[in-house]
Amino acid sequence: MRNDGMKSIIYFAPFVYAVFCALGLGYAQIQSKDRLKLAEDAKREGKVVVYVSSNASDAKALKAAFEKKYPFVNMEFFSSGKDALLSKYLLEARTGTYLADVYQSSVFPIMNLLEKGLLARYYSPEREAYIEALTDKDGYWNATYLNAVTMAYNTRLLKPDEVPTSYQDLLLPKWKGKMGFVLSHTEWYFAMLQMMGEEKGRKYMETLSKQNIQVRIGSSLMNQLMMAGEFPLLVSQYPTGVEEIKKTGAPIDWVPLDPWFVYPIGIAVTAKNSHPAAARLYVDFILSGEGQTFMRTLSRIPARKDILPNPPRLMQGRKLFVIKPASSAIYNKYNAEMLGYFR
């Protein structure tokens, strides 16, 4: 892997799409006709099956929003964790059972499906509203929302001016035995090695692993342990989850680090499916301004350039480091490395 991590940094700023006004009436009419034909074909199919790695409540909310706009298409879904979802789909593919029309999950398992030829190209007309790093150049997937990864802390145990301002601070002796790490956050390990370069990154991990870090699998569990006072600082955590817990008055907050690690949760049309038009209609809806605005109500970070999250500070003014996707072999290698350091 090349040490070009800093080239992945993108300055996020909202903008207004005046460009759509300049596309010309002819193109707009063609696009409108294409969309009407797609909707008509989807209506004849009457159904779309979505495999999604978000929780069931999010999936139900997306189903309700999609069916409200397109009542003639019944959305069926299966939701599970990203690893279990991938295993289910790969098992079905091996037996020639292709139930899913759309696959929605972290970009890393999506790369696994792409390698195996299980995804179809689809250049959604909505993809122009996304930065290049959040779309597949060959049209196989597009980001639906972003997961950010940063540090979180117990506000009863640490004051804002006491929290680390960089990952280098974590190597200081004062943090020994005072940190937790979510053992399933392989994406954080990717980000660190991509940002630092592999050689420096591994030296950093070796030093960090000697800081007596408490490790567990599960973001929610680690939040609970931190708030209970087991340790004051979490090395890696999702700030969106922290924001939800903060609403309950819990003693937790996150650190606005620079750069801001993010990776896409992607969406793709499967290569073998029974409802191709409905699948594309669903993808278009999720990527549209309407769909992304609804995604924000689910406490997700929208991937569209013109839709800010709630609260806006989750993205506004941040210097983004978009974690590059990798092959399944590289992902498994990095995951094993990370477990070797922290387990």
PDB file of C-alpha atoms in Angstrom, residues 70-297:
ATOM      1  CA  TYR A  70     -43.290   4.370  -4.408  1.00  0.00           C
ATOM      2  CA  PRO A  71     -46.344   2.546  -2.981  1.00  0.00           C
ATOM      3  CA  PHE A  72     -46.412   0.194  -5.964  1.00  0.00           C
ATOM      4  CA  VAL A  73     -43.112  -1.479  -4.889  1.00  0.00           C
ATOM      5  CA  ASN A  74     -42.969  -3.663  -1.792  1.00  0.00           C
ATOM      6  CA  MET A  75     -39.557  -3.492  -0.131  1.00  0.00           C
ATOM      7  CA  GLU A  76     -38.518  -6.652   1.680  1.00  0.00           C
ATOM      8  CA  PHE A  77     -35.298  -6.629   3.666  1.00  0.00           C
ATOM      9  CA  PHE A  78     -32.948  -8.798   5.641  1.00  0.00           C
ATOM     10  CA  SER A  79     -30.786  -6.985   8.209  1.00  0.00           C
ATOM     11  CA  SER A  80     -27.791  -8.303  10.085  1.00  0.00           C
ATOM     12  CA  GLY A  81     -24.247  -7.373  11.087  1.00  0.00           C
ATOM     13  CA  LYS A  82     -21.853  -6.855   8.188  1.00  0.00           C
ATOM     14  CA  ASP A  83     -19.950 -10.125   8.694  1.00  0.00           C
ATOM     15  CA  ALA A  84     -23.051 -12.294   9.164  1.00  0.00           C
ATOM     16  CA  LEU A  85     -24.738 -10.605   6.193  1.00  0.00           C
ATOM     17  CA  LEU A  86     -21.745 -11.285   3.953  1.00  0.00           C
ATOM     18  CA  SER A  87     -21.575 -14.923   5.036  1.00  0.00           C
ATOM     19  CA  LYS A  88     -25.288 -15.371   4.324  1.00  0.00           C
ATOM     20  CA  TYR A  89     -25.082 -13.865   0.851  1.00  0.00           C
ATOM     21  CA  LEU A  90     -21.930 -15.789  -0.126  1.00  0.00           C
ATOM     22  CA  LEU A  91     -23.512 -19.047   1.019  1.00  0.00           C
ATOM     23  CA  GLU A  92     -26.609 -18.295  -1.062  1.00  0.00           C
ATOM     24  CA  ALA A  93     -24.441 -17.462  -4.070  1.00  0.00           C
ATOM     25  CA  ARG A  94     -22.599 -20.783  -3.761  1.00  0.00           C
ATOM     26  CA  THR A  95     -25.912 -22.636  -3.841  1.00  0.00           C
ATOM     27  CA  GLY A  96     -27.259 -20.579  -6.725  1.00  0.00           C
ATOM     28  CA  THR A  97     -29.860 -18.805  -4.588  1.00  0.00           C
ATOM     29  CA  TYR A  98     -29.969 -15.114  -5.450  1.00  0.00           C
ATOM     30  CA  LEU A  99     -32.560 -13.414  -3.257  1.00  0.00           C
ATOM     31  CA  ALA A 100     -31.079  -9.952  -2.805  1.00  0.00           C
ATOM     32  CA  ASP A 101     -31.603  -7.269  -5.447  1.00  0.00           C
ATOM     33  CA  VAL A 102     -29.665  -4.625  -3.508  1.00  0.00           C
ATOM     34  CA  TYR A 103     -26.745  -5.018  -1.095  1.00  0.00           C
ATOM     35  CA  GLN A 104     -26.099  -2.252   1.437  1.00  0.00           C
ATOM     36  CA  SER A 105     -23.153  -2.523   3.833  1.00  0.00           C
ATOM     37  CA  SER A 106     -19.647  -1.308   4.647  1.00  0.00           C
ATOM     38  CA  VAL A 107     -17.496  -0.780   1.579  1.00  0.00           C
ATOM     39  CA  PHE A 108     -15.165  -3.577   2.707  1.00  0.00           C
ATOM     40  CA  PRO A 109     -17.624  -6.501   2.338  1.00  0.00           C
ATOM     41  CA  ILE A 110     -18.919  -4.824  -0.817  1.00  0.00           C
ATOM     42  CA  MET A 111     -15.381  -5.073  -2.224  1.00  0.00           C
ATOM     43  CA  ASN A 112     -15.513  -8.800  -1.453  1.00  0.00           C
ATOM     44  CA  LEU A 113     -18.665  -9.160  -3.555  1.00  0.00           C
ATOM     45  CA  LEU A 114     -17.127  -7.078  -6.336  1.00  0.00           C
ATOM     46  CA  GLU A 115     -14.087  -9.367  -6.503  1.00  0.00           C
ATOM     47  CA  LYS A 116     -16.371 -12.383  -6.892  1.00  0.00           C
ATOM     48  CA  GLY A 117     -18.364 -10.804  -9.732  1.00  0.00           C
ATOM     49  CA  LEU A 118     -21.542 -10.577  -7.650  1.00  0.00           C
ATOM     50  CA  LEU A 119     -22.325  -6.906  -8.306  1.00  0.00           C
ATOM     51  CA  ALA A 120     -23.789  -5.158 -11.343  1.00  0.00           C
ATOM     52  CA  ARG A 121     -22.786  -1.795 -12.773  1.00  0.00           C
ATOM     53  CA  TYR A 122     -25.289   0.975 -12.227  1.00  0.00           C
ATOM     54  CA  TYR A 123     -24.483   4.620 -12.870  1.00  0.00           C
ATOM     55  CA  SER A 124     -27.257   6.262 -10.885  1.00  0.00           C
ATOM     56  CA  PRO A 125     -28.150   9.778 -12.089  1.00  0.00           C
ATOM     57  CA  GLU A 126     -27.737  10.815  -8.437  1.00  0.00           C
ATOM     58  CA  ARG A 127     -24.030   9.937  -8.258  1.00  0.00           C
ATOM     59  CA  GLU A 128     -22.979  13.376  -9.524  1.00  0.00           C
ATOM     60  CA  ALA A 129     -23.874  14.718  -6.072  1.00  0.00           C
ATOM     61  CA  TYR A 130     -21.067  12.679  -4.455  1.00  0.00           C
ATOM     62  CA  ILE A 131     -17.344  13.270  -4.267  1.00  0.00           C
ATOM     63  CA  GLU A 132     -15.196  10.898  -6.318  1.00  0.00           C
ATOM     64  CA  ALA A 133     -13.806   9.077  -3.263  1.00  0.00           C
ATOM     65  CA  LEU A 134     -17.343   7.994  -2.330  1.00  0.00           C
ATOM     66  CA  THR A 135     -18.250   6.376  -5.644  1.00  0.00           C
ATOM     67  CA  ASP A 136     -16.809   3.445  -7.544  1.00  0.00           C
ATOM     68  CA  LYS A 137     -15.323   4.729 -10.786  1.00  0.00           C
ATOM     69  CA  ASP A 138     -16.679   1.707 -12.655  1.00  0.00           C
ATOM     70  CA  GLY A 139     -20.188   2.182 -11.282  1.00  0.00           C
ATOM     71  CA  TYR A 140     -20.414  -0.865  -9.017  1.00  0.00           C
ATOM     72  CA  TRP A 141     -21.191   0.931  -5.740  1.00  0.00           C
ATOM     73  CA  ASN A 142     -21.929   4.314  -4.234  1.00  0.00           C
ATOM     74  CA  ALA A 143     -21.749   5.593  -0.657  1.00  0.00           C
ATOM     75  CA  THR A 144     -25.071   5.932   1.166  1.00  0.00           C
ATOM     76  CA  TYR A 145     -23.745   7.371   4.413  1.00  0.00           C
ATOM     77  CA  LEU A 146     -20.443   7.701   6.227  1.00  0.00           C
ATOM     78  CA  ASN A 147     -19.117   6.138   9.388  1.00  0.00           C
ATOM     79  CA  ALA A 148     -16.683   8.421  11.166  1.00  0.00           C
ATOM     80  CA  VAL A 149     -14.187   6.976  13.638  1.00  0.00           C
ATOM     81  CA  THR A 150     -12.654   9.086  16.389  1.00  0.00           C
ATOM     82  CA  MET A 151     -11.899   9.080  20.115  1.00  0.00           C
ATOM     83  CA  ALA A 152     -14.585   9.285  22.809  1.00  0.00           C
ATOM     84  CA  TYR A 153     -14.262  10.053  26.508  1.00  0.00           C
ATOM     85  CA  ASN A 154     -16.045  10.076  29.863  1.00  0.00           C
ATOM     86  CA  THR A 155     -16.855  13.705  30.649  1.00  0.00           C
ATOM     87  CA  ARG A 156     -16.923  13.014  34.388  1.00  0.00           C
ATOM     88  CA  LEU A 157     -13.383  11.681  34.344  1.00  0.00           C
ATOM     89  CA  LEU A 158     -11.839  14.040  31.786  1.00  0.00           C
ATOM     90  CA  LYS A 159     -12.317  17.733  31.134  1.00  0.00           C
ATOM     91  CA  PRO A 160     -12.318  18.921  27.501  1.00  0.00           C
ATOM     92  CA  ASP A 161      -8.846  20.446  27.878  1.00  0.00           C
ATOM     93  CA  GLU A 162      -7.502  17.129  29.209  1.00  0.00           C
ATOM     94  CA  VAL A 163      -8.470  14.946  26.248  1.00  0.00           C
ATOM     95  CA  PRO A 164      -5.859  14.032  23.622  1.00  0.00           C
ATOM     96  CA  THR A 165      -5.731  16.252  20.558  1.00  0.00           C
ATOM     97  CA  SER A 166      -3.925  13.691  18.360  1.00  0.00           C
ATOM     98  CA  TYR A 167      -3.283   9.975  18.189  1.00  0.00           C
ATOM     99  CA  GLN A 168       0.368  10.613  19.072  1.00  0.00           C
ATOM    100  CA  ASP A 169      -0.811  11.803  22.491  1.00  0.00           C
ATOM    101  CA  LEU A 170      -1.999   8.273  23.244  1.00  0.00           C
ATOM    102  CA  LEU A 171       1.612   7.123  23.493  1.00  0.00           C
ATOM    103  CA  LEU A 172       2.249   9.372  26.511  1.00  0.00           C
ATOM    104  CA  PRO A 173       2.853   7.508  29.811  1.00  0.00           C
ATOM    105  CA  LYS A 174      -0.134   9.220  31.482  1.00  0.00           C
ATOM    106  CA  TRP A 175      -2.564   7.236  29.295  1.00  0.00           C
ATOM    107  CA  LYS A 176      -1.182   3.817  30.204  1.00  0.00           C
ATOM    108  CA  GLY A 177      -4.013   1.637  31.548  1.00  0.00           C
ATOM    109  CA  LYS A 178      -6.601   4.357  30.910  1.00  0.00           C
ATOM    110  CA  MET A 179      -7.820   3.462  27.427  1.00  0.00           C
ATOM    111  CA  GLY A 180     -10.264   1.112  25.764  1.00  0.00           C
ATOM    112  CA  PHE A 181     -10.385  -0.125  22.180  1.00  0.00           C
ATOM    113  CA  VAL A 182     -13.253  -1.637  20.172  1.00  0.00           C
ATOM    114  CA  LEU A 183     -11.717  -4.803  18.775  1.00  0.00           C
ATOM    115  CA  SER A 184     -14.039  -4.908  15.753  1.00  0.00           C
ATOM    116  CA  HIS A 185     -12.931  -1.500  14.419  1.00  0.00           C
ATOM    117  CA  THR A 186     -10.572  -2.778  11.729  1.00  0.00           C
ATOM    118  CA  GLU A 187     -11.345   0.344   9.673  1.00  0.00           C
ATOM    119  CA  TRP A 188      -9.537   2.457  12.273  1.00  0.00           C
ATOM    120  CA  TYR A 189      -6.436   0.284  11.834  1.00  0.00           C
ATOM    121  CA  PHE A 190      -6.670   0.788   8.061  1.00  0.00           C
ATOM    122  CA  ALA A 191      -6.918   4.541   8.531  1.00  0.00           C
ATOM    123  CA  MET A 192      -3.882   4.747  10.786  1.00  0.00           C
ATOM    124  CA  LEU A 193      -1.670   2.721   8.442  1.00  0.00           C
ATOM    125  CA  GLN A 194      -2.893   4.603   5.380  1.00  0.00           C
ATOM    126  CA  MET A 195      -2.281   7.953   7.063  1.00  0.00           C
ATOM    127  CA  MET A 196       1.117   7.135   8.600  1.00  0.00           C
ATOM    128  CA  GLY A 197       2.389   4.672   6.028  1.00  0.00           C
ATOM    129  CA  GLU A 198       2.717   0.986   6.811  1.00  0.00           C
ATOM    130  CA  GLU A 199       6.168   1.034   8.422  1.00  0.00           C
ATOM    131  CA  LYS A 200       5.515   3.992  10.716  1.00  0.00           C
ATOM    132  CA  GLY A 201       1.989   2.795  11.353  1.00  0.00           C
ATOM    133  CA  ARG A 202       3.092  -0.613  12.593  1.00  0.00           C
ATOM    134  CA  LYS A 203       5.755   0.914  14.822  1.00  0.00           C
ATOM    135  CA  TYR A 204       3.054   3.127  16.286  1.00  0.00           C
ATOM    136  CA  MET A 205       0.761   0.134  16.885  1.00  0.00           C
ATOM    137  CA  GLU A 206       3.525  -1.790  18.594  1.00  0.00           C
ATOM    138  CA  THR A 207       4.097   1.096  21.017  1.00  0.00           C
ATOM    139  CA  LEU A 208       0.392   1.686  21.550  1.00  0.00           C
ATOM    140  CA  SER A 209      -0.233  -1.990  22.297  1.00  0.00           C
ATOM    141  CA  LYS A 210       2.063  -1.693  25.335  1.00  0.00           C
ATOM    142  CA  GLN A 211      -0.257   0.882  26.943  1.00  0.00           C
ATOM    143  CA  ASN A 212      -2.360  -1.797  28.692  1.00  0.00           C
ATOM    144  CA  ILE A 213      -5.470  -1.068  26.635  1.00  0.00           C
ATOM    145  CA  GLN A 214      -8.743  -2.778  27.553  1.00  0.00           C
ATOM    146  CA  VAL A 215     -10.276  -4.435  24.506  1.00  0.00           C
ATOM    147  CA  ARG A 216     -13.736  -5.836  23.800  1.00  0.00           C
ATOM    148  CA  ILE A 217     -15.885  -6.495  20.743  1.00  0.00           C
ATOM    149  CA  GLY A 218     -18.862  -4.143  20.452  1.00  0.00           C
ATOM    150  CA  SER A 219     -19.161  -0.362  20.343  1.00  0.00           C
ATOM    151  CA  SER A 220     -22.150  -0.256  22.712  1.00  0.00           C
ATOM    152  CA  LEU A 221     -20.427  -2.426  25.305  1.00  0.00           C
ATOM    153  CA  MET A 222     -17.306  -0.264  25.283  1.00  0.00           C
ATOM    154  CA  ASN A 223     -19.385   2.895  25.658  1.00  0.00           C
ATOM    155  CA  GLN A 224     -21.066   1.376  28.700  1.00  0.00           C
ATOM    156  CA  LEU A 225     -17.771   0.336  30.271  1.00  0.00           C
ATOM    157  CA  MET A 226     -16.296   3.783  29.711  1.00  0.00           C
ATOM    158  CA  MET A 227     -19.302   5.567  31.187  1.00  0.00           C
ATOM    159  CA  ALA A 228     -19.164   3.184  34.165  1.00  0.00           C
ATOM    160  CA  GLY A 229     -15.638   4.407  34.861  1.00  0.00           C
ATOM    161  CA  GLU A 230     -13.627   1.364  33.721  1.00  0.00           C
ATOM    162  CA  PHE A 231     -11.418   3.707  31.680  1.00  0.00           C
ATOM    163  CA  PRO A 232     -11.760   7.403  30.750  1.00  0.00           C
ATOM    164  CA  LEU A 233     -10.916   7.217  27.022  1.00  0.00           C
ATOM    165  CA  LEU A 234     -11.913   5.127  24.004  1.00  0.00           C
ATOM    166  CA  VAL A 235      -9.302   5.015  21.244  1.00  0.00           C
ATOM    167  CA  SER A 236     -11.852   4.403  18.465  1.00  0.00           C
ATOM    168  CA  GLN A 237     -15.585   5.068  18.460  1.00  0.00           C
ATOM    169  CA  TYR A 238     -18.393   6.261  16.204  1.00  0.00           C
ATOM    170  CA  PRO A 239     -19.314   9.874  17.050  1.00  0.00           C
ATOM    171  CA  THR A 240     -22.863   9.399  15.741  1.00  0.00           C
ATOM    172  CA  GLY A 241     -23.468   6.789  18.427  1.00  0.00           C
ATOM    173  CA  VAL A 242     -21.944   9.074  21.027  1.00  0.00           C
ATOM    174  CA  GLU A 243     -24.289  11.876  19.952  1.00  0.00           C
ATOM    175  CA  GLU A 244     -27.298   9.618  20.500  1.00  0.00           C
ATOM    176  CA  ILE A 245     -26.133   8.673  23.993  1.00  0.00           C
ATOM    177  CA  LYS A 246     -25.447  12.319  24.843  1.00  0.00           C
ATOM    178  CA  LYS A 247     -29.133  13.073  24.310  1.00  0.00           C
ATOM    179  CA  THR A 248     -29.902  10.975  27.394  1.00  0.00           C
ATOM    180  CA  GLY A 249     -27.602  13.112  29.554  1.00  0.00           C
ATOM    181  CA  ALA A 250     -24.913  10.429  29.777  1.00  0.00           C
ATOM    182  CA  PRO A 251     -21.330  11.512  30.573  1.00  0.00           C
ATOM    183  CA  ILE A 252     -19.855  10.994  27.119  1.00  0.00           C
ATOM    184  CA  ASP A 253     -18.472  13.077  24.254  1.00  0.00           C
ATOM    185  CA  TRP A 254     -16.198  12.719  21.230  1.00  0.00           C
ATOM    186  CA  VAL A 255     -12.972  14.393  20.098  1.00  0.00           C
ATOM    187  CA  PRO A 256     -12.949  16.456  16.851  1.00  0.00           C
ATOM    188  CA  LEU A 257      -9.629  15.158  15.539  1.00  0.00           C
ATOM    189  CA  ASP A 258      -7.792  16.384  12.469  1.00  0.00           C
ATOM    190  CA  PRO A 259      -7.926  14.612  10.066  1.00  0.00           C
ATOM    191  CA  TRP A 260     -11.377  13.094  10.486  1.00  0.00           C
ATOM    192  CA  PHE A 261     -11.421   9.375   9.616  1.00  0.00           C
ATOM    193  CA  VAL A 262     -14.463   8.329   7.559  1.00  0.00           C
ATOM    194  CA  TYR A 263     -15.364   5.308   5.463  1.00  0.00           C
ATOM    195  CA  PRO A 264     -18.403   4.709   3.258  1.00  0.00           C
ATOM    196  CA  ILE A 265     -21.365   2.476   3.870  1.00  0.00           C
ATOM    197  CA  GLY A 266     -22.088   1.543   0.291  1.00  0.00           C
ATOM    198  CA  ILE A 267     -25.044   0.424  -1.789  1.00  0.00           C
ATOM    199  CA  ALA A 268     -24.942  -1.764  -4.897  1.00  0.00           C
ATOM    200  CA  VAL A 269     -27.213  -3.630  -7.270  1.00  0.00           C
ATOM    201  CA  THR A 270     -26.494  -7.368  -7.260  1.00  0.00           C
ATOM    202  CA  ALA A 271     -25.360  -9.044 -10.469  1.00  0.00           C
ATOM    203  CA  LYS A 272     -28.079 -11.709 -10.390  1.00  0.00           C
ATOM    204  CA  ASN A 273     -31.451 -10.474  -9.207  1.00  0.00           C
ATOM    205  CA  SER A 274     -35.154 -10.821  -9.893  1.00  0.00           C
ATOM    206  CA  HIS A 275     -36.156  -7.165  -9.738  1.00  0.00           C
ATOM    207  CA  PRO A 276     -33.571  -5.095 -11.651  1.00  0.00           C
ATOM    208  CA  ALA A 277     -35.721  -1.989 -12.205  1.00  0.00           C
ATOM    209  CA  ALA A 278     -36.977  -1.883  -8.613  1.00  0.00           C
ATOM    210  CA  ALA A 279     -33.390  -2.326  -7.423  1.00  0.00           C
ATOM    211  CA  ARG A 280     -32.236   0.712  -9.400  1.00  0.00           C
ATOM    212  CA  LEU A 281     -35.233   2.739  -8.300  1.00  0.00           C
ATOM    213  CA  TYR A 282     -34.404   1.963  -4.669  1.00  0.00           C
ATOM    214  CA  VAL A 283     -30.747   2.923  -5.155  1.00  0.00           C
ATOM    215  CA  ASP A 284     -31.784   6.212  -6.787  1.00  0.00           C
ATOM    216  CA  PHE A 285     -34.097   6.972  -3.870  1.00  0.00           C
ATOM    217  CA  ILE A 286     -31.421   6.304  -1.237  1.00  0.00           C
ATOM    218  CA  LEU A 287     -28.890   8.479  -3.092  1.00  0.00           C
ATOM    219  CA  SER A 288     -31.328  11.330  -3.805  1.00  0.00           C
ATOM    220  CA  GLY A 289     -31.537  14.487  -1.746  1.00  0.00           C
ATOM    221  CA  GLU A 290     -34.810  13.216  -0.295  1.00  0.00           C
ATOM    222  CA  GLY A 291     -33.313   9.869   0.667  1.00  0.00           C
ATOM    223  CA  GLN A 292     -30.184  11.418   2.142  1.00  0.00           C
ATOM    224  CA  THR A 293     -32.227  13.913   4.157  1.00  0.00           C
ATOM    225  CA  PHE A 294     -34.183  10.971   5.550  1.00  0.00           C
ATOM    226  CA  MET A 295     -30.895   9.178   6.305  1.00  0.00           C
ATOM    227  CA  ARG A 296     -29.987  12.158   8.485  1.00  0.00           C
ATOM    228  CA  THR A 297     -33.098  11.548  10.621  1.00  0.00           C
TER     229      THR A 297
END
